[in-house]
Tab-separated table of C-alpha atoms in Angstrom:
chain	number	residue	atom	x	y	z
A	1	UNK	CA	97.257	-92.410	-73.399
A	2	UNK	CA	95.208	-90.493	-70.833
A	3	UNK	CA	96.972	-90.061	-67.521
A	4	UNK	CA	95.216	-90.385	-64.156
A	5	UNK	CA	93.790	-87.106	-62.872
A	6	UNK	CA	94.061	-85.740	-59.350
A	7	UNK	CA	92.120	-82.719	-58.106
A	8	UNK	CA	93.821	-80.839	-55.281
A	9	UNK	CA	92.108	-78.146	-53.209
A	10	UNK	CA	94.054	-75.648	-51.082
A	11	UNK	CA	92.318	-73.480	-48.503
A	12	UNK	CA	92.937	-69.876	-47.553
A	13	UNK	CA	95.614	-70.651	-44.979
A	14	UNK	CA	97.574	-72.733	-47.497
A	15	UNK	CA	97.678	-69.798	-49.961
A	16	UNK	CA	97.725	-67.079	-47.303
A	17	UNK	CA	101.107	-65.594	-48.261
A	18	UNK	CA	103.343	-65.528	-51.324
A	19	UNK	CA	105.745	-67.872	-49.535
A	20	UNK	CA	102.954	-70.380	-48.958
A	21	UNK	CA	101.787	-70.064	-52.555
A	22	UNK	CA	105.318	-70.946	-53.658
A	23	UNK	CA	105.272	-73.930	-51.301
A	24	UNK	CA	101.987	-75.073	-52.862
A	25	UNK	CA	103.514	-74.703	-56.326
A	26	UNK	CA	106.415	-76.950	-55.299
A	27	UNK	CA	103.981	-79.537	-53.913
A	28	UNK	CA	101.990	-79.530	-57.156
A	29	UNK	CA	105.150	-80.058	-59.200
A	30	UNK	CA	106.177	-82.954	-56.966
A	31	UNK	CA	102.771	-84.589	-57.490
A	32	UNK	CA	102.877	-83.977	-61.230
A	33	UNK	CA	106.203	-85.799	-61.471
A	34	UNK	CA	104.406	-88.992	-60.431
A	35	UNK	CA	102.812	-89.044	-63.895
A	36	UNK	CA	99.368	-87.574	-63.243
A	37	UNK	CA	97.365	-84.642	-64.552
A	38	UNK	CA	96.379	-82.066	-61.943
A	39	UNK	CA	93.512	-79.642	-61.500
A	40	UNK	CA	93.992	-77.336	-58.515
A	41	UNK	CA	91.161	-75.478	-56.779
A	42	UNK	CA	92.044	-72.598	-54.469
A	43	UNK	CA	90.287	-70.459	-51.895
A	44	UNK	CA	90.907	-66.766	-51.323
A	45	UNK	CA	93.989	-65.881	-49.286
A	46	UNK	CA	93.265	-66.097	-45.546
A	47	UNK	CA	91.401	-63.008	-44.364
A	48	UNK	CA	90.674	-61.673	-47.865
A	49	UNK	CA	86.963	-62.540	-47.892
A	50	UNK	CA	86.378	-60.920	-44.507
A	51	UNK	CA	88.250	-57.825	-45.664
A	52	UNK	CA	86.088	-57.515	-48.772
A	53	UNK	CA	82.872	-57.999	-46.801
A	54	UNK	CA	83.936	-55.357	-44.299
A	55	UNK	CA	84.557	-52.903	-47.124
A	56	UNK	CA	81.116	-53.526	-48.618
A	57	UNK	CA	79.364	-53.199	-45.269
A	58	UNK	CA	81.177	-49.960	-44.525
A	59	UNK	CA	79.252	-48.501	-47.484
A	60	UNK	CA	75.864	-49.983	-46.565
A	61	UNK	CA	74.545	-52.448	-44.022
A	62	UNK	CA	72.697	-54.388	-46.714
A	63	UNK	CA	74.741	-54.611	-49.911
A	64	UNK	CA	73.019	-56.307	-52.845
A	65	UNK	CA	73.745	-60.032	-52.960
A	66	UNK	CA	74.562	-59.880	-56.671
A	67	UNK	CA	77.287	-57.323	-56.011
A	68	UNK	CA	78.590	-59.304	-53.030
A	69	UNK	CA	79.048	-62.315	-55.299
A	70	UNK	CA	81.051	-60.334	-57.828
A	71	UNK	CA	83.100	-58.749	-55.055
A	72	UNK	CA	83.908	-61.932	-53.150
A	73	UNK	CA	84.734	-63.948	-56.269
A	74	UNK	CA	87.759	-61.693	-56.768
A	75	UNK	CA	89.535	-63.246	-53.762
A	76	UNK	CA	89.720	-66.705	-55.302
A	77	UNK	CA	90.709	-65.254	-58.665
A	78	UNK	CA	93.700	-63.519	-57.087
A	79	UNK	CA	94.844	-66.795	-55.482
A	80	UNK	CA	94.416	-68.724	-58.737
A	81	UNK	CA	96.331	-66.191	-60.806
A	82	UNK	CA	99.204	-65.940	-58.301
A	83	UNK	CA	99.552	-69.728	-58.081
A	84	UNK	CA	99.536	-70.048	-61.875
A	85	UNK	CA	102.258	-67.379	-62.047
A	86	UNK	CA	104.323	-69.269	-59.448
A	87	UNK	CA	104.011	-72.482	-61.457
A	88	UNK	CA	104.926	-70.725	-64.709
A	89	UNK	CA	108.001	-69.266	-63.015
A	90	UNK	CA	109.056	-72.850	-62.309
A	91	UNK	CA	108.700	-73.885	-65.957
A	92	UNK	CA	105.259	-75.502	-65.624
A	93	UNK	CA	102.558	-74.776	-68.195
A	94	UNK	CA	99.722	-73.571	-65.957
A	95	UNK	CA	96.490	-71.681	-66.614
A	96	UNK	CA	94.242	-69.982	-64.069
A	97	UNK	CA	90.507	-70.201	-64.711
A	98	UNK	CA	87.422	-68.648	-63.138
A	99	UNK	CA	84.252	-70.564	-62.380
A	100	UNK	CA	82.801	-69.320	-65.651
A	101	UNK	CA	85.846	-70.405	-67.658
A	102	UNK	CA	85.844	-73.879	-66.131
A	103	UNK	CA	82.173	-74.246	-67.113
A	104	UNK	CA	80.617	-74.355	-63.636
A	105	UNK	CA	76.923	-73.530	-64.048
A	106	UNK	CA	74.746	-72.685	-61.033
A	107	UNK	CA	71.247	-71.540	-60.235
A	108	UNK	CA	70.581	-67.854	-59.574
A	109	UNK	CA	70.570	-67.881	-55.766
A	110	UNK	CA	73.213	-65.267	-55.055
A	111	UNK	CA	75.666	-65.928	-52.157
A	112	UNK	CA	74.479	-69.544	-51.774
A	113	UNK	CA	74.088	-70.877	-55.293
A	114	UNK	CA	73.798	-74.562	-56.091
A	115	UNK	CA	75.742	-76.225	-58.886
A	116	UNK	CA	73.519	-77.317	-61.777
A	117	UNK	CA	76.100	-78.695	-64.193
A	118	UNK	CA	79.720	-78.492	-65.309
A	119	UNK	CA	80.675	-78.241	-68.983
A	120	UNK	CA	84.117	-79.808	-68.779
A	121	UNK	CA	85.044	-79.670	-72.494
A	122	UNK	CA	87.498	-76.771	-72.137
A	123	UNK	CA	89.102	-78.267	-69.050
A	124	UNK	CA	89.633	-81.597	-70.822
A	125	UNK	CA	91.170	-79.771	-73.784
A	126	UNK	CA	93.583	-77.930	-71.476
A	127	UNK	CA	94.551	-81.180	-69.761
A	128	UNK	CA	95.114	-82.854	-73.140
A	129	UNK	CA	97.478	-79.970	-73.939
A	130	UNK	CA	99.467	-80.795	-70.799
A	131	UNK	CA	98.456	-77.764	-68.723
A	132	UNK	CA	98.011	-77.659	-64.970
A	133	UNK	CA	94.655	-75.954	-64.413
A	134	UNK	CA	94.307	-73.659	-61.395
A	135	UNK	CA	90.641	-72.948	-60.678
A	136	UNK	CA	89.201	-70.131	-58.596
A	137	UNK	CA	86.921	-72.026	-56.213
A	138	UNK	CA	83.667	-70.956	-54.562
A	139	UNK	CA	82.165	-69.474	-57.727
A	140	UNK	CA	80.211	-70.183	-60.871
A	141	UNK	CA	77.945	-68.500	-63.393
A	142	UNK	CA	74.148	-68.447	-63.523
A	143	UNK	CA	71.858	-68.680	-66.594
A	144	UNK	CA	71.810	-64.868	-66.845
A	145	UNK	CA	75.607	-64.747	-67.061
A	146	UNK	CA	76.083	-63.291	-63.584
A	147	UNK	CA	78.803	-64.447	-61.193
A	148	UNK	CA	77.506	-66.505	-58.282
A	149	UNK	CA	79.160	-67.889	-55.157
A	150	UNK	CA	78.484	-71.207	-53.460
A	151	UNK	CA	78.343	-70.189	-49.802
A	152	UNK	CA	80.209	-71.812	-46.911
A	153	UNK	CA	82.509	-74.592	-48.021
A	154	UNK	CA	82.205	-73.380	-51.598
A	155	UNK	CA	85.764	-74.167	-52.657
A	156	UNK	CA	85.457	-77.710	-51.297
A	157	UNK	CA	82.199	-78.029	-53.237
A	158	UNK	CA	83.919	-76.776	-56.407
A	159	UNK	CA	86.748	-79.290	-56.006
A	160	UNK	CA	84.501	-82.292	-55.447
A	161	UNK	CA	82.158	-81.331	-58.293
A	162	UNK	CA	85.091	-80.935	-60.690
A	163	UNK	CA	86.529	-84.269	-59.574
A	164	UNK	CA	83.222	-85.920	-60.467
A	165	UNK	CA	82.807	-84.070	-63.770
A	166	UNK	CA	86.348	-84.865	-64.900
A	167	UNK	CA	86.419	-88.447	-63.649
A	168	UNK	CA	89.320	-87.795	-61.288
A	169	UNK	CA	91.079	-90.697	-59.637
A	170	UNK	CA	91.266	-88.764	-56.379
A	171	UNK	CA	90.301	-85.450	-54.807
A	172	UNK	CA	92.723	-84.216	-52.169
A	173	UNK	CA	91.528	-81.548	-49.732
A	174	UNK	CA	94.501	-79.814	-48.116
A	175	UNK	CA	93.211	-78.411	-44.875
A	176	UNK	CA	93.996	-77.382	-41.307
A	177	UNK	CA	91.818	-80.144	-39.831
A	178	UNK	CA	92.464	-83.882	-39.923
A	179	UNK	CA	89.454	-85.029	-41.920
A	180	UNK	CA	85.789	-84.616	-42.802
A	181	UNK	CA	83.510	-84.209	-39.787
A	182	UNK	CA	79.753	-84.474	-39.290
A	183	UNK	CA	79.840	-80.813	-38.138
A	184	UNK	CA	82.403	-78.095	-37.441
A	185	UNK	CA	84.397	-79.586	-34.511
A	186	UNK	CA	85.232	-76.099	-33.260
A	187	UNK	CA	81.529	-75.452	-32.725
A	188	UNK	CA	80.079	-78.919	-32.083
A	189	UNK	CA	82.292	-80.823	-29.605
A	190	UNK	CA	80.562	-84.146	-30.331
A	191	UNK	CA	81.241	-83.919	-34.087
A	192	UNK	CA	82.564	-87.213	-35.479
A	193	UNK	CA	85.273	-87.712	-38.064
A	194	UNK	CA	84.107	-89.841	-40.991
A	195	UNK	CA	86.392	-92.552	-42.333
A	196	UNK	CA	84.643	-92.849	-45.728
A	197	UNK	CA	82.512	-90.269	-47.553
A	198	UNK	CA	80.884	-90.669	-50.972
A	199	UNK	CA	81.101	-87.895	-53.568
A	200	UNK	CA	77.364	-87.135	-53.198
A	201	UNK	CA	77.626	-86.950	-49.410
A	202	UNK	CA	80.699	-84.711	-49.618
A	203	UNK	CA	78.992	-82.360	-52.060
A	204	UNK	CA	76.057	-81.992	-49.686
A	205	UNK	CA	78.232	-81.546	-46.608
A	206	UNK	CA	80.561	-79.065	-48.288
A	207	UNK	CA	77.592	-76.967	-49.402
A	208	UNK	CA	76.532	-76.792	-45.749
A	209	UNK	CA	79.993	-75.755	-44.544
A	210	UNK	CA	81.516	-79.111	-43.582
A	211	UNK	CA	85.211	-78.898	-42.932
A	212	UNK	CA	87.237	-80.699	-44.512
A	213	UNK	CA	86.625	-91.537	-52.195
A	214	UNK	CA	88.005	-91.453	-53.143
A	215	UNK	CA	88.484	-88.073	-51.165
A	216	UNK	CA	91.615	-87.658	-49.071
A	217	UNK	CA	91.998	-84.895	-46.484
A	218	UNK	CA	95.610	-83.922	-45.870
A	219	UNK	CA	96.883	-81.679	-43.092
A	220	UNK	CA	98.925	-78.836	-44.588
């Protein structure tokens, strides 16, 4: 019998240190014990993306967007691998996967690609084999086989898109704000918190940098 599926997304602050990654692993295990399958999407560790960009721009003021995508995608991969290792250390069968491995296909607009489709066959096979899947968010692969990134809010976009593709019961966005807003409340004082957001609306908002159905935003 297929178990209900929950997609959980953890931002850079939530995976910002090894201690926090271990805390996330414990939270995932607690959720799994309720009898659900779990796909986890992670961002890069807090500050990692800025550090990588600074390195690139110290070499040239205008680095090629294709190379920026490959560079920045490494941050999420590090988070995914470390979280999978933490879960394995706790006796949980976990696999980390890149955007390419999870089947996330995008167009070829480097640094702000749009998702075209998700081939979820491998993910479903891994879930059937009782694995927790830890996905590097914010990234995909274009028709040429190049790594692409999804721009601001890219990990949220990855999580929502995977929830749709896999028919998840729920997508939980663990975040440092208390919900989904019409704009970034730190920049737009009159931004409103939304009580209900459809998957299509969330995909659009996340692609435009909205901070974070059903979708549930949880303070972490």
